[in-house]
PDB file of C-alpha atoms in Angstrom:
ATOM      1  CA  MET A   1       0.103   0.018   0.059  1.00 57.00           C
ATOM      2  CA  SER A   2       2.865   2.386   0.526  1.00 76.00           C
ATOM      3  CA  PHE A   3       3.179   2.638  -3.249  1.00 85.00           C
ATOM      4  CA  LEU A   4      -0.271   3.910  -3.663  1.00 87.00           C
ATOM      5  CA  ARG A   5       0.288   6.096  -0.708  1.00 88.00           C
ATOM      6  CA  ARG A   6       3.210   7.753  -2.647  1.00 89.00           C
ATOM      7  CA  VAL A   7       1.198   7.851  -5.844  1.00 89.00           C
ATOM      8  CA  ALA A   8      -1.458   9.888  -4.090  1.00 90.00           C
ATOM      9  CA  GLY A   9       0.919  12.177  -2.384  1.00 92.00           C
ATOM     10  CA  LEU A  10       0.250  11.040   1.169  1.00 92.00           C
ATOM     11  CA  ASN A  11       1.944   9.403   4.052  1.00 90.00           C
ATOM     12  CA  LEU A  12       1.027   7.596   7.350  1.00 88.00           C
ATOM     13  CA  ARG A  13       0.740  10.778   9.181  1.00 91.00           C
ATOM     14  CA  ASP A  14      -2.184  11.999   6.933  1.00 93.00           C
ATOM     15  CA  ARG A  15      -4.118   9.217   8.360  1.00 92.00           C
ATOM     16  CA  VAL A  16      -6.055   8.268   5.357  1.00 92.00           C
ATOM     17  CA  ARG A  17      -7.426   4.882   5.102  1.00 92.00           C
ATOM     18  CA  SER A  18      -5.892   2.564   2.249  1.00 88.00           C
ATOM     19  CA  SER A  19      -9.440   1.902   1.252  1.00 87.00           C
ATOM     20  CA  ASP A  20     -10.148   5.599   0.730  1.00 91.00           C
ATOM     21  CA  ILE A  21      -6.904   5.883  -1.325  1.00 91.00           C
ATOM     22  CA  GLN A  22      -7.769   2.936  -3.612  1.00 88.00           C
ATOM     23  CA  GLU A  23     -11.190   4.487  -4.182  1.00 89.00           C
ATOM     24  CA  GLU A  24      -9.773   7.673  -5.048  1.00 90.00           C
ATOM     25  CA  LEU A  25      -7.169   6.317  -7.450  1.00 90.00           C
ATOM     26  CA  GLY A  26      -9.759   3.864  -8.998  1.00 88.00           C
ATOM     27  CA  VAL A  27      -7.513   0.726  -8.094  1.00 86.00           C
ATOM     28  CA  VAL A  28      -9.380  -2.636  -8.274  1.00 83.00           C
ATOM     29  CA  GLY A  29      -8.519  -4.879  -5.428  1.00 82.00           C
ATOM     30  CA  VAL A  30      -6.771  -8.139  -6.330  1.00 84.00           C
ATOM     31  CA  LEU A  31      -9.383 -10.354  -5.155  1.00 85.00           C
ATOM     32  CA  LEU A  32     -12.010  -8.609  -7.357  1.00 86.00           C
ATOM     33  CA  HIS A  33      -9.668  -8.745 -10.243  1.00 87.00           C
ATOM     34  CA  ILE A  34      -9.286 -12.581  -9.627  1.00 88.00           C
ATOM     35  CA  LYS A  35     -13.277 -13.047  -9.327  1.00 87.00           C
ATOM     36  CA  ARG A  36     -13.574 -11.301 -12.568  1.00 88.00           C
ATOM     37  CA  SER A  37     -11.039 -13.291 -14.412  1.00 90.00           C
ATOM     38  CA  HIS A  38     -12.837 -16.530 -13.041  1.00 87.00           C
ATOM     39  CA  LEU A  39     -16.109 -15.327 -14.313  1.00 86.00           C
ATOM     40  CA  GLY A  40     -14.623 -14.327 -17.643  1.00 89.00           C
ATOM     41  CA  TRP A  41     -13.176 -17.959 -18.057  1.00 89.00           C
ATOM     42  CA  LEU A  42     -16.437 -19.380 -17.168  1.00 85.00           C
ATOM     43  CA  GLY A  43     -17.921 -17.448 -19.955  1.00 84.00           C
ATOM     44  CA  HIS A  44     -15.312 -18.968 -22.306  1.00 87.00           C
ATOM     45  CA  LEU A  45     -16.125 -22.482 -20.905  1.00 85.00           C
ATOM     46  CA  ALA A  46     -19.931 -21.985 -21.542  1.00 82.00           C
ATOM     47  CA  ARG A  47     -19.354 -20.920 -25.282  1.00 85.00           C
ATOM     48  CA  MET A  48     -17.011 -23.914 -26.061  1.00 85.00           C
ATOM     49  CA  PRO A  49     -18.234 -26.879 -28.141  1.00 87.00           C
ATOM     50  CA  SER A  50     -18.686 -30.028 -26.262  1.00 82.00           C
ATOM     51  CA  GLY A  51     -15.411 -31.649 -27.525  1.00 86.00           C
ATOM     52  CA  CYS A  52     -12.846 -29.016 -26.271  1.00 90.00           C
ATOM     53  CA  LEU A  53     -10.186 -30.355 -23.706  1.00 92.00           C
ATOM     54  CA  PRO A  54     -10.777 -27.510 -20.948  1.00 88.00           C
ATOM     55  CA  LEU A  55     -14.554 -28.175 -20.865  1.00 84.00           C
ATOM     56  CA  GLU A  56     -13.931 -31.973 -20.549  1.00 85.00           C
ATOM     57  CA  VAL A  57     -11.539 -31.199 -17.729  1.00 85.00           C
ATOM     58  CA  LEU A  58     -14.167 -29.169 -16.110  1.00 81.00           C
ATOM     59  CA  ARG A  59     -16.771 -31.872 -16.346  1.00 80.00           C
ATOM     60  CA  THR A  60     -14.223 -34.858 -15.306  1.00 81.00           C
ATOM     61  CA  CYS A  61     -14.757 -36.358 -11.830  1.00 80.00           C
ATOM     62  CA  PRO A  62     -11.670 -38.028 -10.585  1.00 79.00           C
ATOM     63  CA  THR A  63     -11.955 -41.386  -8.893  1.00 86.00           C
ATOM     64  CA  GLY A  64     -10.115 -42.832  -6.202  1.00 86.00           C
ATOM     65  CA  ARG A  65      -9.450 -41.813  -2.493  1.00 86.00           C
ATOM     66  CA  ARG A  66      -8.337 -38.496  -1.223  1.00 83.00           C
ATOM     67  CA  PRO A  67      -5.804 -37.853   1.574  1.00 85.00           C
ATOM     68  CA  ARG A  68      -7.034 -37.345   5.194  1.00 90.00           C
ATOM     69  CA  GLY A  69      -7.888 -33.832   6.386  1.00 92.00           C
ATOM     70  CA  ARG A  70      -9.851 -30.831   5.099  1.00 88.00           C
ATOM     71  CA  PRO A  71     -10.936 -31.283   1.577  1.00 84.00           C
ATOM     72  CA  ARG A  72      -9.097 -29.148  -0.974  1.00 82.00           C
ATOM     73  CA  SER A  73     -11.194 -26.382  -2.603  1.00 82.00           C
ATOM     74  CA  ARG A  74     -11.973 -27.076  -6.270  1.00 84.00           C
ATOM     75  CA  TRP A  75     -12.149 -24.349  -8.894  1.00 85.00           C
ATOM     76  CA  LYS A  76     -15.513 -25.717  -9.912  1.00 84.00           C
ATOM     77  CA  ASP A  77     -16.918 -25.099  -6.315  1.00 85.00           C
ATOM     78  CA  ASP A  78     -15.457 -21.617  -6.196  1.00 87.00           C
ATOM     79  CA  ILE A  79     -16.961 -20.628  -9.485  1.00 85.00           C
ATOM     80  CA  TYR A  80     -20.350 -21.913  -8.687  1.00 84.00           C
ATOM     81  CA  ARG A  81     -20.442 -19.957  -5.542  1.00 87.00           C
ATOM     82  CA  LEU A  82     -19.045 -16.907  -7.241  1.00 86.00           C
ATOM     83  CA  ALA A  83     -21.726 -17.258  -9.882  1.00 84.00           C
ATOM     84  CA  TRP A  84     -24.409 -17.322  -7.342  1.00 85.00           C
ATOM     85  CA  GLU A  85     -22.941 -14.365  -5.419  1.00 85.00           C
ATOM     86  CA  ARG A  86     -22.463 -12.136  -8.587  1.00 83.00           C
ATOM     87  CA  LEU A  87     -24.740 -13.290 -11.216  1.00 81.00           C
ATOM     88  CA  GLU A  88     -27.446 -15.079  -8.906  1.00 84.00           C
ATOM     89  CA  VAL A  89     -27.164 -17.943 -11.230  1.00 81.00           C
ATOM     90  CA  SER A  90     -27.559 -21.319  -9.354  1.00 80.00           C
ATOM     91  CA  PRO A  91     -25.374 -24.156  -9.992  1.00 71.00           C
ATOM     92  CA  GLU A  92     -28.190 -26.169 -11.570  1.00 72.00           C
ATOM     93  CA  GLU A  93     -28.562 -23.414 -14.172  1.00 78.00           C
ATOM     94  CA  LEU A  94     -24.951 -23.457 -14.925  1.00 72.00           C
ATOM     95  CA  MET A  95     -25.152 -27.312 -15.229  1.00 65.00           C
ATOM     96  CA  GLY A  96     -28.028 -26.973 -17.469  1.00 67.00           C
ATOM     97  CA  ARG A  97     -25.895 -24.686 -19.899  1.00 62.00           C
ATOM     98  CA  GLY A  98     -23.553 -27.470 -20.681  1.00 56.00           C
ATOM     99  CA  LEU A  99     -21.105 -27.238 -17.684  1.00 61.00           C
ATOM    100  CA  SER A 100     -22.333 -30.311 -16.216  1.00 53.00           C
ATOM    101  CA  GLU A 101     -20.382 -33.327 -15.031  1.00 51.00           C
ATOM    102  CA  HIS A 102     -20.514 -36.660 -17.005  1.00 45.00           C
ATOM    103  CA  PRO A 103     -22.252 -39.418 -15.168  1.00 42.00           C
ATOM    104  CA  THR A 104     -19.738 -41.987 -14.260  1.00 39.00           C
TER     105      THR A 104
END
């Protein structure tokens, strides 16, 4: 954040919040940028024909055992949650648009 403070011509003694500086300079947060890129990639996946490799990888359901502990987060789960939060599109609707898993 010190870089943005220098760009804005401020220092810590000015007691201006980092969020206010970001808003003033029009800087998008890193997490928001990542979420936007995920939604953009989801749009590409939705438009792909059914034989493309990235779409097949998304649809694939791996078999076998996972290691003990907390389940690892999957990109698919994250994008379904993000689509619900941002676009108010349920996972069932996304799956109905060709992004569903193959039954194995």
